[in-house]
Short mmCIF file of C-alpha atoms and ligand atoms in Angstrom, two decimals:
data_model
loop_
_atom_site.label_atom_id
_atom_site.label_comp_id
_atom_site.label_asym_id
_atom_site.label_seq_id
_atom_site.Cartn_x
_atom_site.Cartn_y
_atom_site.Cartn_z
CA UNK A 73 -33.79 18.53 -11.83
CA UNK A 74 -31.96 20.33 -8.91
CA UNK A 75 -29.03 21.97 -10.71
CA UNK A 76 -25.60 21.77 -8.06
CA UNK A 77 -23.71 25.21 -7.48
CA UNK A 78 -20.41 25.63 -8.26
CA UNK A 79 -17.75 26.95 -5.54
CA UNK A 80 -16.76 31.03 -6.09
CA UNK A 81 -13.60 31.07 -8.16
CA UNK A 82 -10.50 32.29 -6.00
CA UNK A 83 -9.16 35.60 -7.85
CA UNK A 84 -7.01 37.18 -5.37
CA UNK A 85 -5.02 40.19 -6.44
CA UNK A 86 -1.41 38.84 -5.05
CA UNK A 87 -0.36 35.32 -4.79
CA UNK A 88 0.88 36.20 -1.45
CA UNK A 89 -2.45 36.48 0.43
CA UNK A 90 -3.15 32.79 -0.58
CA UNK A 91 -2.66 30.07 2.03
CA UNK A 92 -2.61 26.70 0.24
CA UNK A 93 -2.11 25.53 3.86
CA UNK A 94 -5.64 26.60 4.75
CA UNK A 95 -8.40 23.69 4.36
CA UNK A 96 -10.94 25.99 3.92
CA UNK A 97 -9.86 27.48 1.26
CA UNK A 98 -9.52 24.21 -0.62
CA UNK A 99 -13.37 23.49 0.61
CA UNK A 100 -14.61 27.09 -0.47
CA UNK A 101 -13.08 28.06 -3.57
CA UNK A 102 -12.56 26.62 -7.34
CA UNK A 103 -9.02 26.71 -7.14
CA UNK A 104 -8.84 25.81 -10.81
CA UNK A 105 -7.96 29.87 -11.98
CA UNK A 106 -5.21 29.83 -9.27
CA UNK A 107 -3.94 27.35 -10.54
CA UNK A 108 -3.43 28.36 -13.86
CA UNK A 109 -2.17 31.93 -12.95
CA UNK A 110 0.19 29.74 -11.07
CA UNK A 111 1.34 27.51 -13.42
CA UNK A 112 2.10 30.43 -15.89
CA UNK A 113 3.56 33.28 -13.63
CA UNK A 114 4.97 31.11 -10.74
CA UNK A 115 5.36 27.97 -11.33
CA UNK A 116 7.53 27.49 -9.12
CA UNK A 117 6.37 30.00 -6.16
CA UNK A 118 7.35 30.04 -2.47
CA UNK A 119 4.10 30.66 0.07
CA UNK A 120 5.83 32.71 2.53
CA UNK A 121 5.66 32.01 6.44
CA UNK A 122 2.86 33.28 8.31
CA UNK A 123 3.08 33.46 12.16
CA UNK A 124 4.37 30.51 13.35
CA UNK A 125 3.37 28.25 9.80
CA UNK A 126 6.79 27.66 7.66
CA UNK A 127 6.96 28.95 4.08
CA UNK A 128 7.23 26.38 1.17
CA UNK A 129 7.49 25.75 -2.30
CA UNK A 130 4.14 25.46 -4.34
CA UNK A 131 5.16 23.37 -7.44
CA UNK A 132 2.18 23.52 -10.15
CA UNK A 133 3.55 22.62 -13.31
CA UNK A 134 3.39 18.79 -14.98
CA UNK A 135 7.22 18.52 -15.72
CA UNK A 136 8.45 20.23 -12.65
CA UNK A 137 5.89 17.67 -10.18
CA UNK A 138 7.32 14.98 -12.00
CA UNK A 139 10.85 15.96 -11.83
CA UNK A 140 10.44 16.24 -7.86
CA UNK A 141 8.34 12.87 -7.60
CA UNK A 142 11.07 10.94 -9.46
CA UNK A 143 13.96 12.45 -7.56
CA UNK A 144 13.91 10.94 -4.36
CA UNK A 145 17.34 11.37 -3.32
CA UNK A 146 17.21 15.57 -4.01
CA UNK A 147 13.41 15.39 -2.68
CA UNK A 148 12.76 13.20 0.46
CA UNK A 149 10.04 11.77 1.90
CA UNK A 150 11.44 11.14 4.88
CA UNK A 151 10.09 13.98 6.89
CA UNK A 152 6.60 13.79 5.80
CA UNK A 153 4.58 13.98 2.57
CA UNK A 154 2.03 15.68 3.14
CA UNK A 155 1.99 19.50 3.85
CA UNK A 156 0.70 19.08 7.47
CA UNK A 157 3.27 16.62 9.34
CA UNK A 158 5.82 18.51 7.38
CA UNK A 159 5.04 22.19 8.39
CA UNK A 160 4.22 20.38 12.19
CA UNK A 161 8.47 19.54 11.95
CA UNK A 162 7.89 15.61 10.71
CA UNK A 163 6.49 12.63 10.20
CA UNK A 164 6.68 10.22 13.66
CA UNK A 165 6.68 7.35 11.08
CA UNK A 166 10.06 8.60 8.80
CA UNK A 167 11.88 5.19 7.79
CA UNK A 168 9.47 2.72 8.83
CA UNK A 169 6.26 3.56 6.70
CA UNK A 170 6.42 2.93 3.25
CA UNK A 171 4.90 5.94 1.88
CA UNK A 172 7.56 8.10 4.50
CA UNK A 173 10.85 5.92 3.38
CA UNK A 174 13.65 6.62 0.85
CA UNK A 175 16.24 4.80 -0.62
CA UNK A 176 17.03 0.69 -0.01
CA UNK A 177 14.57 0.77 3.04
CA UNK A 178 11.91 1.82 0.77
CA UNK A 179 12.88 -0.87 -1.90
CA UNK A 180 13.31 -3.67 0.36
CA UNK A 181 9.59 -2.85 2.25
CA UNK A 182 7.89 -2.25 -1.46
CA UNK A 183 9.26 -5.18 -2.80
CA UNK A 184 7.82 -7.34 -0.10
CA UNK A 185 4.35 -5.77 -0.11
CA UNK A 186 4.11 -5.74 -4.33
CA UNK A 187 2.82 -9.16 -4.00
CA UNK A 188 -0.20 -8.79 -2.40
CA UNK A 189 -1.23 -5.57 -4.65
CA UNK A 190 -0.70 -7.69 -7.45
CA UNK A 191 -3.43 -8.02 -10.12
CA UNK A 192 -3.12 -11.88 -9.59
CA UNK A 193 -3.00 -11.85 -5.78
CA UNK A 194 -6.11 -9.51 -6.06
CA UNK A 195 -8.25 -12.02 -8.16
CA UNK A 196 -10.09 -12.86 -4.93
CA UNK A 197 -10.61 -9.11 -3.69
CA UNK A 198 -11.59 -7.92 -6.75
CA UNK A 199 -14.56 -10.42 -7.49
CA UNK A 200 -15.84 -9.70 -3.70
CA UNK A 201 -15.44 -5.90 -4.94
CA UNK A 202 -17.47 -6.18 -7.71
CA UNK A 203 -20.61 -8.21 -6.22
CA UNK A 204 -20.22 -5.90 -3.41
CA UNK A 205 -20.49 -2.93 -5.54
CA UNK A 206 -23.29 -4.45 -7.58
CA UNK A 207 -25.36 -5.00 -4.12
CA UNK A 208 -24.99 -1.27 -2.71
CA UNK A 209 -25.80 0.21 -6.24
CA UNK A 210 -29.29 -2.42 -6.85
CA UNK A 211 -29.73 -1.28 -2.71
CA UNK A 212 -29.76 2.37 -3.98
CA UNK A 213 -31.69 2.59 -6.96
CA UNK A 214 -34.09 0.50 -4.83
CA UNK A 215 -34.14 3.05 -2.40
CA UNK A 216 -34.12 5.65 -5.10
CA UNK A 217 -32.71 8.64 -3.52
CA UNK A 218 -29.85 7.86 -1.24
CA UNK A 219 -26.49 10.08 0.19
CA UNK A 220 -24.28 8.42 -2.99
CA UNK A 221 -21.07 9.33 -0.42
CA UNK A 222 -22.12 7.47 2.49
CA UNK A 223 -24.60 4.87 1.20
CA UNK A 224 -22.40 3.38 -1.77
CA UNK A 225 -18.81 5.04 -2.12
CA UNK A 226 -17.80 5.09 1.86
CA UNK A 227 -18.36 1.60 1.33
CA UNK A 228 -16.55 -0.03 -1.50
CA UNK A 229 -12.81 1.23 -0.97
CA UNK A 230 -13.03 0.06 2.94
CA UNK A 231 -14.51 -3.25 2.63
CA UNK A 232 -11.57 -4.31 -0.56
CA UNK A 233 -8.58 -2.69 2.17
CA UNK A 234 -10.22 -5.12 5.05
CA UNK A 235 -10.50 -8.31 3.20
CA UNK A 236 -7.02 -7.42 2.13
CA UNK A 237 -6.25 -6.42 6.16
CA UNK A 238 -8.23 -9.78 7.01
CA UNK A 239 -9.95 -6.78 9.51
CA UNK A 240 -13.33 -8.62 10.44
CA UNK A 241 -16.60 -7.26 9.29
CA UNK A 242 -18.07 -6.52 12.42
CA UNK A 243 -14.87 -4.09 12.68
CA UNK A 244 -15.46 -2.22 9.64
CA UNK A 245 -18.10 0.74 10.69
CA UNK A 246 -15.19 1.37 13.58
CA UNK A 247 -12.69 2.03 10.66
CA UNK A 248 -14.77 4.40 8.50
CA UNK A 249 -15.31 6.40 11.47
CA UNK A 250 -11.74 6.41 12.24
CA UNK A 251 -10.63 7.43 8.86
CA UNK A 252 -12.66 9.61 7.42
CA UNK A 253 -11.99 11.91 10.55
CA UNK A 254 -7.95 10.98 10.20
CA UNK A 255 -7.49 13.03 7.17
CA UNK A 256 -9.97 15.82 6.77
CA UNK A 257 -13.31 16.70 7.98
CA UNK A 258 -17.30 16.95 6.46
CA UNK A 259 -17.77 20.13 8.88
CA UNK A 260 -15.14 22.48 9.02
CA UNK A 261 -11.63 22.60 9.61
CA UNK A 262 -10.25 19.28 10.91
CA UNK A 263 -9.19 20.20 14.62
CA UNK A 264 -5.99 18.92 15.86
CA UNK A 265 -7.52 16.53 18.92
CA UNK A 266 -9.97 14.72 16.77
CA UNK A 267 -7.12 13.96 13.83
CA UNK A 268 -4.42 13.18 16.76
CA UNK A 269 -7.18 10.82 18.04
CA UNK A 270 -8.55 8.74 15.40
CA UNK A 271 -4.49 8.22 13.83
CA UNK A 272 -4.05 7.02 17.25
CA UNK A 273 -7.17 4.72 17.41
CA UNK A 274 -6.35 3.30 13.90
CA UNK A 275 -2.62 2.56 14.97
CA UNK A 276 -4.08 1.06 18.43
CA UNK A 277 -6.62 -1.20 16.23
CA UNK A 278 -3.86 -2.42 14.09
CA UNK A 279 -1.43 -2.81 16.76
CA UNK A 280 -3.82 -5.57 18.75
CA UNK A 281 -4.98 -7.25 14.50
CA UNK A 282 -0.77 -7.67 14.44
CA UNK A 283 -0.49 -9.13 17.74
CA UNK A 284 -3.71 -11.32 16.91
CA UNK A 285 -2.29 -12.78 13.41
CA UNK A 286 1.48 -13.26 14.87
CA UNK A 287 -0.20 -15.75 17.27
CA UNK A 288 -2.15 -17.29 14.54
CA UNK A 289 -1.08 -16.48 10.81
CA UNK A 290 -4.14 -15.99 8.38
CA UNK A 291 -3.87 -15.54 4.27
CA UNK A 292 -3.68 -11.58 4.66
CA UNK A 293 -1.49 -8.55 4.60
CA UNK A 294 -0.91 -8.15 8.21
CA UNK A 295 -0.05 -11.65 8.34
CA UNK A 296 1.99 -10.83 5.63
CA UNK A 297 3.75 -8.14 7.37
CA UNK A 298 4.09 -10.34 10.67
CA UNK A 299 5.98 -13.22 9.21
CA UNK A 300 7.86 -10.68 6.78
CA UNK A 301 12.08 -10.93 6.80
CA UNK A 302 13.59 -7.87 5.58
CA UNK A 303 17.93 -8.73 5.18
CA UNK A 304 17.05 -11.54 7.39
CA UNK A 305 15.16 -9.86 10.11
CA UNK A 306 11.51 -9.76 10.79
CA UNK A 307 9.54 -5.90 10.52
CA UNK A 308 9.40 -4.63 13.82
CA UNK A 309 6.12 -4.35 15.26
CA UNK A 310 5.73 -0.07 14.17
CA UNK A 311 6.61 -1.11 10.71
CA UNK A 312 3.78 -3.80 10.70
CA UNK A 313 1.39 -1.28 12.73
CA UNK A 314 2.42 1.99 10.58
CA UNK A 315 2.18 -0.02 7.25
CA UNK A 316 -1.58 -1.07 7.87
CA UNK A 317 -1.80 2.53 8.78
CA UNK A 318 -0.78 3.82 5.54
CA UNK A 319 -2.61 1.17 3.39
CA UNK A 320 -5.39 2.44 4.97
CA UNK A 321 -5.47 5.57 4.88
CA UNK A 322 -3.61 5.79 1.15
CA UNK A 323 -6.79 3.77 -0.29
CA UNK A 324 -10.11 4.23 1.54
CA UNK A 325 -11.08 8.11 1.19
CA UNK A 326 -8.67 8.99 -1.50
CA UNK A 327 -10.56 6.55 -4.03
CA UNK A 328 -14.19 7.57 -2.59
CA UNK A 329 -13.48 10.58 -3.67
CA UNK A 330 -13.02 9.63 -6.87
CA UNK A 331 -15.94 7.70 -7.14
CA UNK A 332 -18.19 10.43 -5.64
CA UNK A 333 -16.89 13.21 -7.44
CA UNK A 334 -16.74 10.85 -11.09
CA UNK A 335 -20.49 10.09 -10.41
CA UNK A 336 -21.05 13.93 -9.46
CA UNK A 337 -19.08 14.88 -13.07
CA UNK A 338 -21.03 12.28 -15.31
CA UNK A 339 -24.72 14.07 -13.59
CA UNK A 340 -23.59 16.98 -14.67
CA UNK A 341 -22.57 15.73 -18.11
CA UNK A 342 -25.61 13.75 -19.35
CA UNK A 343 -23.42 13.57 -22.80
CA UNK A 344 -20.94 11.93 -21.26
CA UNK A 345 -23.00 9.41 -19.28
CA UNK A 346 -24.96 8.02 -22.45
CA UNK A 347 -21.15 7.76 -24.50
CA UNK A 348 -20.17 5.04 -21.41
CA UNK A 349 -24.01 3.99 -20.70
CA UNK A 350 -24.20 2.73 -24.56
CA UNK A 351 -20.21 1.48 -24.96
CA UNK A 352 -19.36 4.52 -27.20
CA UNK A 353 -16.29 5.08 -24.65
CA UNK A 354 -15.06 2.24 -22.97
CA UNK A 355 -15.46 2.12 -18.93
CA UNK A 356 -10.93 1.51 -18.84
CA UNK A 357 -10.85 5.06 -20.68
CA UNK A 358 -13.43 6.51 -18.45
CA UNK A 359 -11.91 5.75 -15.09
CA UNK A 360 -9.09 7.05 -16.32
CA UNK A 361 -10.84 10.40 -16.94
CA UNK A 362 -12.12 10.34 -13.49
CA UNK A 363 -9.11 9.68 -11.94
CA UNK A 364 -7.78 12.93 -13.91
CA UNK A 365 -10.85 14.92 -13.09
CA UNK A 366 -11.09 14.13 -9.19
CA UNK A 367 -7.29 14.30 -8.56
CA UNK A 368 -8.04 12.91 -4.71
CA UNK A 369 -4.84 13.22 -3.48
CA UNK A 370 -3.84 17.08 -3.91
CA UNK A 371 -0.60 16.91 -3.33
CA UNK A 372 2.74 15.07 -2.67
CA UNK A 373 4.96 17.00 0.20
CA UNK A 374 9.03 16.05 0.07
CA UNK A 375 12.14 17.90 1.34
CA UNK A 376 14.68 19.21 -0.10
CA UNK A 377 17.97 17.29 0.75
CA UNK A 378 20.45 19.35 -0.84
CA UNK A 379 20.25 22.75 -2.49
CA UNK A 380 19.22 23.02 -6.36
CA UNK A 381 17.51 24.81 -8.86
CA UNK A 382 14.06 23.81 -9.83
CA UNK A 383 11.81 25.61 -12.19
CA UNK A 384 14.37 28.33 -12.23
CA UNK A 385 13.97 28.98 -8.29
CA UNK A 386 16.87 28.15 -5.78
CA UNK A 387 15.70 25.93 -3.39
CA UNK A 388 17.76 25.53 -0.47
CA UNK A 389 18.81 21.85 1.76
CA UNK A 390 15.88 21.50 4.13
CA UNK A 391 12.90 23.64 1.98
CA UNK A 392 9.57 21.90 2.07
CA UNK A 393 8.75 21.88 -1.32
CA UNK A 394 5.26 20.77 -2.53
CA UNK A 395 4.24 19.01 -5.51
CA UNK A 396 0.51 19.79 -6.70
CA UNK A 397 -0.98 16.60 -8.90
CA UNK A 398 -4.16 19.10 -8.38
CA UNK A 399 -2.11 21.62 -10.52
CA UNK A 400 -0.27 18.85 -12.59
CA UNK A 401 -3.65 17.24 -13.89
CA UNK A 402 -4.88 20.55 -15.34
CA UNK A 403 -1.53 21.28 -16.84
CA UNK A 404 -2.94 22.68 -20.46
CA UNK A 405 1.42 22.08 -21.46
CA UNK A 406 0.38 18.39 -21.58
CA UNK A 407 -3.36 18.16 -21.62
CA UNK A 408 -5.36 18.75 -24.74
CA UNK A 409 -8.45 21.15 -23.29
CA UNK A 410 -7.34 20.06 -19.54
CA UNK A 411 -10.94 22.11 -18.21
CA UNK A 412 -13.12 19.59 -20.40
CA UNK A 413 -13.91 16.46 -18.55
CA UNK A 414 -13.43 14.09 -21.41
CA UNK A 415 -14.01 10.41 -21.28
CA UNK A 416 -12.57 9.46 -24.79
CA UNK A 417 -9.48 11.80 -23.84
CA UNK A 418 -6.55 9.95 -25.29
CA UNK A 419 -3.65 10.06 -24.45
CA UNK A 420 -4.40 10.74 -20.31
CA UNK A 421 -0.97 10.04 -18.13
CA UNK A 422 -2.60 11.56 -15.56
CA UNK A 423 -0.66 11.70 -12.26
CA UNK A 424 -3.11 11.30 -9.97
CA UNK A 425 -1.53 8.25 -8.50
CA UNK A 426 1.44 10.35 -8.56
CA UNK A 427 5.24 9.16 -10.31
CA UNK A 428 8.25 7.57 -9.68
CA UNK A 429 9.43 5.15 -6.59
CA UNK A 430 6.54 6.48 -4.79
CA UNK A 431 3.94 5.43 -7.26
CA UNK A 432 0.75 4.49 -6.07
CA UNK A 433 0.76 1.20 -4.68
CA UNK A 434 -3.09 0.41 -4.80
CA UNK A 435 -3.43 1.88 -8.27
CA UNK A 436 -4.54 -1.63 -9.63
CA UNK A 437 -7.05 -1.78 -6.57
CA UNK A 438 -8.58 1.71 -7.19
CA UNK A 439 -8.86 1.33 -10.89
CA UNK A 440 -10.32 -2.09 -10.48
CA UNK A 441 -12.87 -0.66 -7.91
CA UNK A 442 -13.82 2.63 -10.45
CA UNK A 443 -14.36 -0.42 -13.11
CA UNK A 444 -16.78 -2.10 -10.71
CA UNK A 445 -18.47 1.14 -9.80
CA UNK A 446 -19.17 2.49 -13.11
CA UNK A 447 -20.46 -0.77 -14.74
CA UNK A 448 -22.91 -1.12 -11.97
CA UNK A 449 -24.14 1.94 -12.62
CA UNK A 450 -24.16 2.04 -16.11
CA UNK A 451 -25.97 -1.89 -15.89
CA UNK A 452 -28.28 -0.57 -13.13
CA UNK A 453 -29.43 3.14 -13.35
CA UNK A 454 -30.99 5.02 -16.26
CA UNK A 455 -30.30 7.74 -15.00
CA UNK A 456 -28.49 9.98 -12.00
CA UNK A 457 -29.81 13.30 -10.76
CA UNK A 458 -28.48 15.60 -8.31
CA UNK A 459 -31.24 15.36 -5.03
CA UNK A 460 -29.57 18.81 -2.84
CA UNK A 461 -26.16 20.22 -2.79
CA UNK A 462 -23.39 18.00 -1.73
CA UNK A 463 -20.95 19.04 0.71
CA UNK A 464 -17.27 19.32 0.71
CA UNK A 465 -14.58 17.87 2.83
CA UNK A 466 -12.10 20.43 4.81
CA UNK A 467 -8.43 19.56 3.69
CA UNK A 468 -5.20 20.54 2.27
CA UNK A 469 -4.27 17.30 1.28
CA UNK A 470 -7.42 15.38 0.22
CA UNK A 471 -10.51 16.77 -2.31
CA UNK A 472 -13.89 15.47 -2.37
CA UNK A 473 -17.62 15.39 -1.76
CA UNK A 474 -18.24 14.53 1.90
CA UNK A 475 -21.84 13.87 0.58
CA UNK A 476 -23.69 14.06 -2.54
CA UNK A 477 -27.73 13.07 -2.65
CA UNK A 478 -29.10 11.80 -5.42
CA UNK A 479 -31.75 9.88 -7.10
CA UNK A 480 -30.89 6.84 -9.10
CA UNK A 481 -33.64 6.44 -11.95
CA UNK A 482 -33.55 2.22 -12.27
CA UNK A 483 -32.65 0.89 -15.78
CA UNK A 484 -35.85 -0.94 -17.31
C1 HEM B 231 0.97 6.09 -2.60
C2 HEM B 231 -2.91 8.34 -4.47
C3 HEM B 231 -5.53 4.32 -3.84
C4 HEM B 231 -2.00 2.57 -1.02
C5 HEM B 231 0.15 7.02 -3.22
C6 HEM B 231 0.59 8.30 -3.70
C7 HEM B 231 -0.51 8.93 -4.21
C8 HEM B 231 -1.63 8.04 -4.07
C9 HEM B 231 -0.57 10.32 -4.82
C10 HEM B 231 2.02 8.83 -3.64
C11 HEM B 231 2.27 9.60 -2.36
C12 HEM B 231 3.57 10.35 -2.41
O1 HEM B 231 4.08 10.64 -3.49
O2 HEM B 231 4.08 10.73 -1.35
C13 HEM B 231 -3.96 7.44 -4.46
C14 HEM B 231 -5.27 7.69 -5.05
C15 HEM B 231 -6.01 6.55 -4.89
C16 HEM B 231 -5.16 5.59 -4.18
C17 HEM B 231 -5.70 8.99 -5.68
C18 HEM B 231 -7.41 6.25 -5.31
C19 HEM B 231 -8.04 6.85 -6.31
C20 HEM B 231 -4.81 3.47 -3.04
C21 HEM B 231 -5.23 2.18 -2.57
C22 HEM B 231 -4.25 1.72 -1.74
C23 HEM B 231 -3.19 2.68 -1.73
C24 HEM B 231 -6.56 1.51 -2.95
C25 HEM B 231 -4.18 0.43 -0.94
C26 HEM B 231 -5.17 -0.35 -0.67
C27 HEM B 231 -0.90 3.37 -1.23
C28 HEM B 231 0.40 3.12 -0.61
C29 HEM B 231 1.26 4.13 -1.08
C30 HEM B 231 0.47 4.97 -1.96
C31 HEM B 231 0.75 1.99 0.36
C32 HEM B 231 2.73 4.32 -0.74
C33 HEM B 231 3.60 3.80 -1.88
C34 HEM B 231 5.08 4.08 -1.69
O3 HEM B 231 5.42 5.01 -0.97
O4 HEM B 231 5.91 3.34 -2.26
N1 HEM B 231 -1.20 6.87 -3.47
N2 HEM B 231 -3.95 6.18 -3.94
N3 HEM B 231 -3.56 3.74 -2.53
N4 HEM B 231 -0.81 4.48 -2.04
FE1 HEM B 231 -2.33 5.26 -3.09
#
């Protein structure tokens, strides 16, 4: 069995020299020691500016992320929330995407888009998620040795956000392409052209899908979103266009990578697979662990609206201060043996879909597609073993395999 490498620990001798900024180093290095020396010397630690790249605050503790996530008023999301738009001066979307909106705005736009993302409005979604899932992983363990990334996981996530999108099949290879090179990159450091590009091809796609259900309503989201009154007015056409954006892009890569990297954690852990293979843990307790373990979505980016003291650090009106669920999920201040990947571990409020009014919308989704994954696997393959080193994507914001081969052993 081909045994997978591990990344070089980062150990560097002052805190200063590290650029969490830097996607490289999040592809290169095990940040997991950083971390920790973070979370006990500085929790609350400012990266300072370098050339023309703004300083900000590095938040790595449990309490203190949650204290930012749930304070919306103190820590905005209105000019960004995620470290890039927010060092590049803002987020062209502030006030009309979901994800980038504060206060009643925010309300009134997530209480009109709960009802789709509800566990009874996903009935449908989730039964076409689960036969899908069961075809790609009976495809793969017929094949026997497959790239588990692009072969099973890049496919699951996108085909649940386009029945929910009512975007047409023969549309969906377009989107994968278009997202996965949105948000970070499988060789090197995501340029600026190719991510301006593909945001502005998915926006373009979803701008003509809005114009196409307005003239003829369907039973989907964007139809949704079309005939949608907010205080008695319809959503404007960016609101419609940026929110299909977001769904998007919040729910494709960001729970691939949890499936890749969960799969990845259980080869490695052939304990670990048995416990869920013979019902010794139950598959709700071990998504949960995966979810902890992967931590897809690194961090949460805000700004500070007013000053105030966090952590024990002044943080003045109009700091970018960011909040590391990477960090948070390791936190050994609320997590029994946080470095053990666990799939009994009990209690697990892991925030990984992060807190507060900005909580996860497709958390239901993603947990229901993990569930699908993990019992096709467990029904289907005997056993999972690494087939050559996997490769990881370059980004500050999102963490994951960009591929991962391996052989699938069928189940007799
Ligand atoms: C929000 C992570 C799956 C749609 C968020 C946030 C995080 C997150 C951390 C909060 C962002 C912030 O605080 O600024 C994840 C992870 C997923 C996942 C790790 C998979 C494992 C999904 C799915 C969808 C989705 C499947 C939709 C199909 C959204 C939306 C928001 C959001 C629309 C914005 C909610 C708001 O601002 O009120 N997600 N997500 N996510 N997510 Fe997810």
């Amino acid at each position: 069995m081909t045994a997978l490498t591990t990344r070089p620990a980062l150990a560097p001798d002052a805190l200063d020299d590290v650029d969490l900024a830097d996607p490289l180093l999040h592809a290169r290095h095990d940040l997991g020691p950083l971390w920790h020396r973070l979370r006990t010397e500085a929790p609350v630690h400012w990266q300072p500016e370098r050339g023309d790249q703004p300083g900000f605050w590095v938040v790595s503790r449990y309490d203190d992320v949650v204290a930012v996530l749930n304070d919306t008023a103190t820590f905005t999301s209105e000019r960004g929330n995620v470290l890039d738009t927010l060092l590049a001066g803002g987020d062209s979307a502030a006030g009309k995407m979901l994800a980038v909106t504060d206060g009643g705005p925010h309300k009134a736009l997530r209480s009109a888009l709960l009802k789709p993302f509800s566990p009874r409005a996903l009935d449908v979604v989730v039964d076409s998620v689960r036969r899908g899932t069961r075809g790609l992983v009976e495809e793969a363990v017929r094949r026997g040795t497959v790239d588990f990334a692009a072969d099973v996981a890049a496919h699951i996530p996108l085909a649940a956000i386009c029945d929910l999108l009512g975007v047409p099949p023969s549309d969906r290879q377009h989107i994968i392409d278009l997202t996965s090179s949105a948000l970070s990159s499988a060789d090197g450091a995501p340029t600026e052209e190719a991510t301006w590009s593909s945001r502005n091809g998915l926006l373009f796609y979803f701008s003509e899908l809005a114009a196409a259900r307005r003239a003829k309503p369907l039973d989907d989201v964007v139809s949704l979103l079309v005939t949608k009154e907010i205080d008695g007015r319809p959503l404007t056409h960016e609101q419609i266009v940026f929110n299909c954006y977001s769904i998007i892009m919040g729910g494709h890569e960001t729970t691939r990578f949890a499936m890749i990297g969960g799969l990845r954690a259980l080869m490695e852990r052939p304990g670990q697979w048995q416990a869920l293979k013979t019902g010794q843990v139950s598959t709700a307790s071990a998504v949960e662990e995966v979810l902890r373990w992967t931590t897809p979505a690194l961090h949460s980016g805000r700004t500070a609206t007013q000053d105030v003291f966090l952590g024990g650090q002044f943080v003045e009106e109009g700091d970018i201060v960011t909040a590391w669920m990477a960090s948070a999920n390791r936190d050994e201040r609320l997590f029994d043996r946080p470095e053990v990947f666990d799939l009994a571990r009990t209690p697990n409020k892991h925030l990984t879909f992060a807190h507060g009014p900005h909580f996860c919308l497709g958390a239901f989704l993603a947990r229901a597609e993990l569930t699908a994954l993990l019992e096709s696997l467990c029904e289907r393959v005997a056993v999972a073993e690494p087939a050559g080193e996997p490769g990881y994507v370059y980004s500050n914001f999102l963490s994951g395999l960009s591929s991962l081969p391996v052989t699938l052993v069928p189940e007799r």
